[in-house]
Amino acid sequence: MNEIKITLNGKEVTAIKGEKILAVAERNGINIPTLCNDKRLEPYSSCFVCVVEVDGVRSLQPSCSTPVNEGMVIATDNNRIRQARKTALDLLLSNHYADCVGPCKQTCPAGVDVQGYISLIEKGKYREAVALIKEANPLPAICGRVCVRPCEVACRRNLLDEGSGVGVDYMKRFAADRDLEDVERFMPDKEPPTGKKVAVIGAGPGGLSAAYWLQQKGHQCDIYEAAPKAGGWLRYGIPEYRLPNDVLDKEIEGITGLGVNIFCNQKLGDNLKFADLNRDYDAFILAPGSQKGTRLGCEGDEAENVFPGIDFLKQMELTGKRPDFTGKTVAVVGGGNTAMDCCRTSIRCGAEKVYVVYRRTEKEMPANPIEIHESKLEGVEYMFLTNPVRVNKDEAGRVKSMTLIRMELGEPDSSGRRRPVEKPGSEFEMEVDYILAAIGQKTELSFLEDVNSGTTKGVLKANKWGDIDADPDTLRTGVENIFAAGDSVTGPATIIEAVAQAQTAVHSCHNYLMGIDVVPPSRVFYSRKDNFKEQVATEYAGLFVPQKRQEMPVLDPKARMNFAEVELGYTDENIVRKEANRCLECGCTAFFDCDLQRYATEYRADQKRFAGEFNAFDVDFSHPFIEFDRNKCILCGKCIRICREYVGANALGLVNRGFVTYVSPDMDGSLRDTKCETCGMCISVCPTGALMENYKFKPGPIEATPVRTVDFFGSEGVTYDLYNRSGFFMGADGAPGVVNPDGSIGRQQRFGYNVLNRLERIKTPLMKKDGEFVEVTYEEAFRVISEKIRASEADRNIFMAGARLSNEEMYMIQKLARAGVKTNNISSFHYMGRCHGYLNSSDDNVPFGELEDATAFFVVGAELTEDNQYTGFIVNNIRYRKGTPVKVITTKEESSMTHKADEVAKVRSYYSFIKAVNSLIVQQTLYNKMYIDDHCEGFDDYVAEISSLNIEEQAKEAGVPVDVVERFARQFTSNHNPVLIFSEKEVCPDTAQEIRNLAMLSGILGKRSAGLLCLKEKNNSQGLIDAGISAGRLPGGLEITGRDSLAVAEKKWGISGLSERTGSVKSLLMEGKFDNLFIFGEDPVGCAVDRETVADAISGAGFTVVQDYTLTETALLADLVLPATYPFETGGSFTNTQRVLQRFGKETESPVGMSNLRQIAEIASALGMEASADPDVILDEMFGFLTKDKNERAFVITEGRNRQAMFLHGADSLVKLFDEYFGGEFDNN
Amino acid sequence: METKVIVGLGSCGIAAGAGKVFETLNKLRDEGKADFLLSRTSCVGMCYREPLVEVVDGKGSVIYGNVDEKMAAEIISRHLLKNEIISEWVVRSESQETVDDTFFGGQVKIALRNCGFIDPEKIEEYKARGGYRALEMIAREKIAPEAVVQMVMDSGLRGRGGGGFSTGLKWKLTLNSQSDEKYVICNADEGDPGAFMDRSLLEGDPHSVLEGMIIGAYAVRGNGGVIYCRAEYPLAIKRLYIAIDQARKNGYLGKDIAGIEGFNFDLYIKEGAGAFVCGEETALMASVEGKRGMPYKKPPFPAESGLWRKPTNINNVETWANIPWIITEGPEKYASYGTEKSKGTKVFALTGKINRGGLVEVPMGITLREIIYELGGGIQGGKQFKAVQMGGPSGGCIPAALVDTIIDYDSVTSTGAIMGSGGMVVMDETTCMVDVARFFLDFTYKESCGKCTFCRVGTKRMLEILTRICEGEGKESDIELLEELAYQIKDSSLCGLGQTAPNPVLTTLKYFRNEYLAHIVDRKCPAGVCTKLLTYEVIPENCTGCTVCAKNCPVDAISGERKQLHHIDQAVCIKCGLCFTKCTFDAIRKY
């Protein structure tokens, strides 16, 4: 070994000479950021984010490609390096015309993940949606009604559909109302108690939110509220027709339900002394709100019947009495939402005339446009560009009239709105009975002195606007354990701003309580399209289908003379789903795993520092599975390289030079028109969201839980994660496993989850009664099954197990048959009529890891690009790196392997071809005599059989000239480490046997890095052989040759009387010689080549039981259907095509009440047999049968019977669904 | 002896009309007007005097400059037929002193030893001047590869492509790499704006390059070679093909070359598609392999793993051309020229605002002043010398104040410029240094391969900043931002292109910061180049009211009655300068 010593960040470490700095650092636990490096690929060095400093080298070095040398001294983190990395990121981001999150989330003061919860709502996951909202806003039912909705204003749908943004609030309300009505409402998890106590002053939106989050963090929160009830302005300011009190109460219950106490009628500085609180609490959140209404502020405003509007509203709520305005004229002054509440309430109190007096025009009104619209419907009249000058009183001091003046708009003021100026001489008088001034509120800080006299930890002060003085970034006040939030800090503002303030105050307060420095929450980097240019309608036109907003049903304006809620809420899920579908998904799907965003946050990148020209592209959706957004591309080249070096499709390349370079499919066309294999490797390596899955649903993005599993589609046994969000699969990605340590996966694994989402799963047993399936209990199902079995002769029962099942399931099925029912009628449709020839296909297979040293690959009837992509990757990568030749033998007109092969031979028959090769090897004595003598049996017989064969004729049958046969024979026998890859899907059993003969002839069977690689069709095809799914063979392949051979099983199982009768299950089935048929995890009817024959055979059963995920075509013919659990819902093991046995765990709870294993155990138990349902116990038991491999290497004489598979898709409904889905997506688009 | 008439048919000559001159002479000869041997040669370096016609007879050689068809006929009738030397046309002659003599005064021709003296399409002429003698010497004296490498080491020759790495050391590394296959490559992807040394050499003396490569292949035990020449040099490529063919026929390429048993070597020409970055050796090799021309990180260096991952020795055209001379004349003689660390000679392409633009080969150690004022004859139009740009887009500008800088690798580098491949662009007072920086950045930004972040996006951002400075929209913080970016790009780029791209900006900032400030703070371009910063004004004293300016103004910014003083409305003026050029009374001034 070339071991050397280097110094890494001051520490001496050992490394291998030539190793790259990045790799050495990673091995030593030092993370260096990189965007363009991938272990599977040769170093590229384009991003320059991974730079490090090497002593003695002037410039910074890209660590991904710089090899280490003896004595090298390297620093991976210092100011110079950080600056360089930041600049690299700044530069990349200056040409990254993309949004990390949508404008909805960007503009929401509380940062609610709107796109995320819309995604959940689309899937009907309302409770989940509420959970997501409540992470940022604990008041969804309230905000769903009365929020000012900056999100909807910012929504890009506005650009498309005439200003109707997505109905975010309507959907939020729908989800929140569902939750409020739910018996089991959403409650967040709580941290264990910290023993700390926090007093919150004020039970308005800010105080309630603060208490909600602090309580979750384990601190005991008590809220002190001055008013008789909690809610603050939510209760005392917003009238009930907009926000019913019971909704408010229920929402508050969502907070008190966590353990928060609310003490009402407790006013700080009045009947509540800070000094007292200070004894009991560790920290405080002040959220008393802005309580004081502003007076009209003109001459005579002290007149009777002139009130601040909010005092009017509050009084009404406090007293529960509604003033009688019948026949009266009310003038409301102001243009905000309080003015709306006042005018609409006045109408409801019977006023004859209600005027809104506003000094600007309607366009400038801060009130929600819907409110203005509704108020007009209700009869409110508007006097724009008008302002009060004087209130005129009668003798009793009551208001009599108001003198108003006309206004006009002048130059814009600091708020950007045009300043209203009086029109001289335009005064006029209007008779009114009441004037409500809705022109603002003030914070009342009467408690300052009380607080200051009760604490020694600092001084609480007012700021120059009369609000609480708090650090704007931490909201900590002058007193170290007092934090403030809401209107009392900001002055009168919105509910959602108060909630946002609570977030900050909670962050600081929590840090304080936990002894952590009180610093502002770290800023998350968001790339924004708005940083480049304003978004305009023309850019969106034509890209999306126009679709108007689903209108909110409202109370008939005529029926509104009361305080009943005006907006009625969406009525059904379809409408909500339609509205959800209007979301344009502006936020990036890759948000949660975007390296660029992560580093940009870490290095505090600045998107605007190098603002300049940028490249803008249309997003390419032309490929049904891969979405390509070049705007996000940072030209790391990983997609191009993985596709070329690893996958071998070479579907992508670079176009242009310099700044305008971009990644594009061949010839600048669509990815569909390339050799793209839809493996999704490009998606997995993309460090941003440039290459994404073309999702078939709203992906959010939302964080989902990875469910790790071993592939249950194909036979390679790759490990991967399915991303689950409460039962919905949001995506999949490879994970490092025993077979795929690099975490690569193929298309079935990456996109197969879509099929799972589409499955209509059976969750309870279904019994056919009068031709219809009805739900029955498990007990009932098992009772019927056991009765049917008991009523029949043992051998009139047939048990079929699919290649998708786990070893444990298979083992238990055959045990149930053999030990429980006493029959050997056990088989699988998967291998029906073919198994024998494949029995030893996987013996002595070359492990993936050994392929590296192969000297040539001979691919005989295996479409690695389609069916076995992982194998394809490995083979292609070795070919790319080492030049190892790939030779393809195919019967196909156009093999999908052609462009990855160095040589392609088209043959008519695999069997004839291999047999011709073998004959030639024997006849020209090219075989390895020494190996054969030492290791093999039956050679002489084989020679006798084959030496007389006419090679010319054989070649003719194979459809090739003799020299092709000879060339193959010579190449194969002369190669040092040839590996022959074939698949059971493509070659028939006799061919498989001849291939094995060939491997023995050339003396490579069992040799390291040489020999055979048989690709089985299904994840556990091998398991069928090993677990005893065979009439004639016990687990471990023990042949049943008579009574004695059964002794092993009888001893292990502690029983006697196992049947020794074995015979063709296929014959029994086809000839109808059976009563009961049990099919586990297979869909022979749906997958049959000859559907009618198979359906007839199955219909011939007296009683058929099918266990599967869904009502497959076979299940539809059954009398009883049992629901099946997914592998990762049960745990167990699969044996891959190279006989690597891999275990996987139970990762999620199943919606099916009972696991497959438990169901089998219950059936067994109904038959009086004891059986375990624990995969570990079962596997241990099964291991007892597995003897050491005999490694039998005997030449087999074959007859060339062409036993074609009777079933497609491996007889698995899941594979069938995937194949149909996959092909369909290409056909339909 | 028969009279010989030689026409300079390099690209420079052809561009100046030498082709037609050659035809005329040919015609005259065919018509029997005179009896002479008509021959061709290539550029002798006096590009500013092209077309050149040399007459060689018993009395010696006379070179006529700026010859056109008519003059050619006259040369025949007077010089050849009447034995009359037309002295006013002579640019060089043994019998007569000329103003152009100083052009050759300080030159030492090693690499260019045959250029302008032989017909490049004739191997005999090359051999007649000592060509292939070096190779034959090696064969005859059985000089071992190691000894050849040692000779090159001893000569002190450094890479003439711009890198300046010791050629001998490079060869040694390649020689020491173990492999069944090794390659030598000639980098003829000359791409610097204003540089044409390699082109002239290949056009004028292709065999010297071939011989150098053959010797190099022998020395590093290479068995395959590639000449990577940009396709924009058709004449060079044509002559190379001819030369290769001749070399093969003469046994200098192929098996057992020059009789050296077991020395098998051949080469081919790979035409580059004109990507500047392909002059970078790793990108060049990627391009030869048929890949996109993008550089990769060194190490491994080509000497260990280069073309097709085999040890490869890459040298520039000029470097190769020096080799045969070093072998025949001895390394000591080569090393006798130059300074302590820079030996031998260097070829420069003199261009820009200089009187005598052309190709010169000077010994290391000469000063810039000598080159510009003596060889180059000073600045055109008697204007003030401002700076010289050396090293192309990777180089920098050396200001007039440093005109006494000595030409060697270290001295040039210490100014912030680089020796580079030999481009020397001379600038006078009418050159805007910010605009020059912008020009070079525009070049590198366009020529970036697009691979690495700093070069791809960084050069673009630098260009944007420079552009806005030139357009009068610069911010005071721009200089700082420019400098920061410049250093970051130098520090963190993958290949030489990116690492050196900021040099023009850094050197102009270093020596001409005031010009930047003038653009940014005063919104003025002192050299009067940046149009958006110019003001055009009518000089009242000179204006005759002829209305020509007003008629030509495309935006009607000029008003004034006929025969009355005109006036330019500055708010409307787009600074196109038409009034300035159209005015015949010098009544418009720009500043």
Coordinates of N, CA, C and O in Angstrom, one line a residue, chain B residues 218-292:
Chain B
Y218 N 12.1 11.1 -30.1 CA 13.2 10.2 -29.9 C 13.6 10.3 -28.4 O 13.9 9.3 -27.7
A219 N 13.7 11.6 -27.9 CA 14.2 11.8 -26.6 C 13.3 11.3 -25.5 O 13.8 10.9 -24.5
V220 N 12.0 11.4 -25.7 CA 11.1 10.9 -24.6 C 10.7 9.4 -24.9 O 9.9 8.9 -24.2
R221 N 11.2 8.9 -26.0 CA 10.8 7.5 -26.4 C 9.3 7.5 -26.8 O 8.5 6.6 -26.4
G222 N 8.9 8.5 -27.5 CA 7.5 8.6 -27.9 C 7.3 7.9 -29.3 O 8.3 7.7 -30.0
N223 N 6.1 7.4 -29.5 CA 5.9 6.7 -30.8 C 4.7 7.3 -31.6 O 4.4 6.8 -32.7
G224 N 4.1 8.3 -31.0 CA 3.0 8.9 -31.8 C 3.0 10.4 -31.6 O 3.4 10.9 -30.5
G225 N 2.6 11.2 -32.6 CA 2.6 12.6 -32.4 C 1.3 13.3 -33.0 O 0.7 12.7 -34.0
V226 N 1.0 14.4 -32.5 CA -0.1 15.2 -33.0 C 0.3 16.6 -33.1 O 0.9 17.2 -32.2
I227 N 0.0 17.2 -34.3 CA 0.1 18.7 -34.3 C -1.3 19.2 -34.2 O -2.1 19.0 -35.1
Y228 N -1.6 20.0 -33.2 CA -2.9 20.5 -33.0 C -2.9 21.9 -33.5 O -2.4 22.8 -32.8
C229 N -3.4 22.1 -34.7 CA -3.4 23.4 -35.3 C -4.8 23.9 -35.6 O -5.6 23.2 -36.0
R230 N -5.0 25.2 -35.3 CA -6.3 25.7 -35.5 C -6.6 25.8 -37.0 O -5.8 26.1 -37.8
A231 N -7.9 25.5 -37.3 CA -8.3 25.4 -38.7 C -8.3 26.7 -39.4 O -8.3 26.8 -40.6
E232 N -8.2 27.8 -38.6 CA -8.1 29.1 -39.2 C -6.8 29.4 -39.9 O -6.5 30.5 -40.4
Y233 N -5.8 28.5 -39.8 CA -4.5 28.6 -40.4 C -4.4 27.7 -41.6 O -3.6 26.8 -41.6
P234 N -5.2 27.9 -42.6 CA -5.2 27.0 -43.8 C -3.8 26.8 -44.4 O -3.4 25.7 -44.8
L235 N -3.1 27.9 -44.5 CA -1.8 27.9 -45.2 C -0.8 27.1 -44.4 O 0.0 26.3 -45.0
A236 N -0.8 27.4 -43.1 CA 0.1 26.6 -42.2 C -0.2 25.1 -42.3 O 0.7 24.3 -42.4
I237 N -1.5 24.8 -42.3 CA -1.9 23.4 -42.4 C -1.4 22.8 -43.7 O -0.9 21.7 -43.8
K238 N -1.7 23.5 -44.8 CA -1.3 23.0 -46.1 C 0.2 22.7 -46.1 O 0.6 21.6 -46.5
R239 N 1.0 23.7 -45.6 CA 2.4 23.5 -45.7 C 2.9 22.4 -44.8 O 3.9 21.7 -45.0
L240 N 2.2 22.2 -43.7 CA 2.5 21.1 -42.7 C 2.3 19.8 -43.4 O 3.1 18.9 -43.3
Y241 N 1.1 19.7 -44.1 CA 0.9 18.4 -44.8 C 2.0 18.1 -45.8 O 2.4 17.0 -45.9
I242 N 2.4 19.2 -46.5 CA 3.4 19.0 -47.5 C 4.7 18.5 -46.8 O 5.3 17.5 -47.2
A243 N 5.0 19.2 -45.7 CA 6.2 18.9 -45.0 C 6.2 17.5 -44.4 O 7.2 16.7 -44.5
I244 N 5.1 17.1 -43.9 CA 5.0 15.7 -43.3 C 5.2 14.7 -44.4 O 5.9 13.7 -44.2
D245 N 4.5 14.9 -45.5 CA 4.7 14.0 -46.7 C 6.1 13.9 -47.1 O 6.6 12.8 -47.3
Q246 N 6.8 15.0 -47.2 CA 8.2 15.0 -47.6 C 9.1 14.3 -46.5 O 9.9 13.5 -46.9
A247 N 8.8 14.6 -45.3 CA 9.5 13.9 -44.2 C 9.4 12.4 -44.3 O 10.3 11.7 -44.1
R248 N 8.1 12.0 -44.5 CA 7.9 10.5 -44.6 C 8.7 10.0 -45.7 O 9.4 8.9 -45.6
K249 N 8.7 10.7 -46.9 CA 9.4 10.1 -48.1 C 10.9 10.1 -47.8 O 11.6 9.4 -48.4
N250 N 11.4 11.0 -47.0 CA 12.8 11.1 -46.7 C 13.2 10.3 -45.5 O 14.3 10.4 -45.0
G251 N 12.3 9.5 -45.0 CA 12.6 8.6 -43.9 C 12.7 9.2 -42.6 O 13.4 8.7 -41.6
Y252 N 12.2 10.4 -42.4 CA 12.3 11.1 -41.1 C 11.0 10.8 -40.3 O 11.0 11.2 -39.1
L253 N 10.1 10.2 -40.9 CA 8.9 9.8 -40.2 C 8.7 8.3 -40.6 O 9.0 7.9 -41.7
G254 N 8.1 7.5 -39.7 CA 7.8 6.1 -40.0 C 8.7 5.2 -39.2 O 8.9 5.5 -38.0
K255 N 9.2 4.2 -39.8 CA 9.9 3.2 -39.0 C 11.5 3.4 -39.2 O 11.9 3.9 -40.2
D256 N 12.2 3.1 -38.1 CA 13.6 3.2 -38.1 C 14.1 4.5 -38.6 O 14.9 4.6 -39.6
I257 N 13.6 5.5 -38.0 CA 13.8 6.9 -38.6 C 15.2 7.3 -38.6 O 16.0 7.0 -37.6
A258 N 15.6 7.8 -39.7 CA 17.0 8.3 -39.9 C 18.0 7.2 -39.6 O 19.1 7.4 -39.2
G259 N 17.5 6.0 -39.8 CA 18.3 4.8 -39.7 C 18.5 4.4 -38.2 O 19.3 3.5 -37.9
I260 N 17.8 5.0 -37.3 CA 17.9 4.6 -35.9 C 17.0 3.4 -35.7 O 15.8 3.5 -35.8
E261 N 17.6 2.3 -35.4 CA 16.9 1.1 -35.3 C 15.9 1.1 -34.2 O 16.2 1.5 -33.1
G262 N 14.7 0.8 -34.5 CA 13.7 0.7 -33.5 C 13.0 2.1 -33.1 O 12.1 2.2 -32.3
F263 N 13.5 3.1 -33.8 CA 12.9 4.4 -33.5 C 11.8 4.6 -34.6 O 12.0 5.0 -35.7
N264 N 10.5 4.3 -34.1 CA 9.4 4.4 -35.0 C 8.5 5.6 -34.5 O 8.1 5.6 -33.3
F265 N 8.2 6.4 -35.4 CA 7.4 7.6 -34.9 C 6.7 8.2 -36.1 O 7.2 8.3 -37.2
D266 N 5.4 8.5 -35.9 CA 4.7 9.2 -37.0 C 3.7 10.2 -36.3 O 3.4 10.0 -35.1
L267 N 3.2 11.1 -37.1 CA 2.3 12.1 -36.5 C 1.3 12.5 -37.5 O 1.3 12.2 -38.6
Y268 N 0.2 13.1 -36.9 CA -0.8 13.6 -37.8 C -1.3 15.0 -37.3 O -1.0 15.4 -36.2
I269 N -2.0 15.7 -38.2 CA -2.5 17.0 -37.8 C -3.9 16.9 -37.4 O -4.8 16.3 -38.0
K270 N -4.2 17.5 -36.2 CA -5.6 17.6 -35.8 C -6.0 19.1 -35.9 O -5.3 19.9 -35.3
E271 N -7.0 19.3 -36.7 CA -7.4 20.7 -36.8 C -8.3 21.1 -35.7 O -9.4 20.5 -35.5
G272 N -8.0 22.2 -35.0 CA -8.9 22.6 -33.9 C -9.9 23.6 -34.5 O -9.7 24.2 -35.5
A273 N -11.1 23.6 -33.8 CA -12.2 24.3 -34.4 C -12.2 25.8 -33.9 O -13.2 26.5 -34.0
G274 N -11.1 26.2 -33.3 CA -11.0 27.6 -33.0 C -11.5 28.0 -31.6 O -11.8 29.1 -31.4
A275 N -11.5 27.0 -30.7 CA -11.8 27.4 -29.3 C -10.5 27.7 -28.6 O -9.6 27.0 -28.6
F276 N -10.5 28.9 -28.1 CA -9.3 29.4 -27.5 C -8.8 28.5 -26.4 O -7.6 28.3 -26.2
V277 N -9.7 28.0 -25.6 CA -9.4 27.2 -24.5 C -8.6 25.9 -24.9 O -7.9 25.3 -24.1
C278 N -8.8 25.5 -26.2 CA -8.1 24.3 -26.6 C -6.6 24.5 -26.7 O -5.8 23.5 -26.9
G279 N -6.1 25.7 -26.5 CA -4.7 25.9 -26.4 C -4.2 25.5 -25.0 O -3.0 25.3 -24.8
E280 N -5.1 25.3 -24.1 CA -4.8 24.8 -22.8 C -4.5 23.3 -22.9 O -5.3 22.6 -23.5
E281 N -3.4 22.8 -22.4 CA -3.0 21.5 -22.8 C -4.0 20.4 -22.5 O -4.2 19.5 -23.3
T282 N -4.7 20.5 -21.3 CA -5.6 19.4 -21.0 C -6.8 19.4 -21.9 O -7.3 18.4 -22.3
A283 N -7.3 20.6 -22.2 CA -8.4 20.8 -23.1 C -8.0 20.4 -24.5 O -8.8 19.7 -25.2
L284 N -6.8 20.7 -24.8 CA -6.3 20.3 -26.2 C -6.3 18.8 -26.3 O -6.8 18.3 -27.3
M285 N -5.9 18.1 -25.3 CA -5.9 16.6 -25.4 C -7.3 16.1 -25.4 O -7.6 15.1 -26.1
A286 N -8.2 16.7 -24.6 CA -9.6 16.2 -24.6 C -10.1 16.4 -26.1 O -10.8 15.5 -26.6
S287 N -9.8 17.5 -26.7 CA -10.2 17.8 -28.0 C -9.7 16.8 -29.0 O -10.4 16.3 -29.9
V288 N -8.4 16.4 -28.9 CA -7.8 15.4 -29.7 C -8.5 14.1 -29.6 O -8.8 13.4 -30.5
E289 N -9.0 13.8 -28.3 CA -9.7 12.5 -28.1 C -11.1 12.6 -28.6 O -11.9 11.6 -28.4
G290 N -11.5 13.7 -29.1 CA -12.9 13.8 -29.7 C -13.9 14.3 -28.6 O -15.1 14.2 -28.9
K291 N -13.4 14.7 -27.5 CA -14.3 15.2 -26.5 C -14.5 16.7 -26.6 O -13.7 17.3 -27.3
R292 N -15.5 17.2 -25.8 CA -15.6 18.6 -25.7 C -14.3 19.2 -25.2 O -13.8 18.7 -24.2

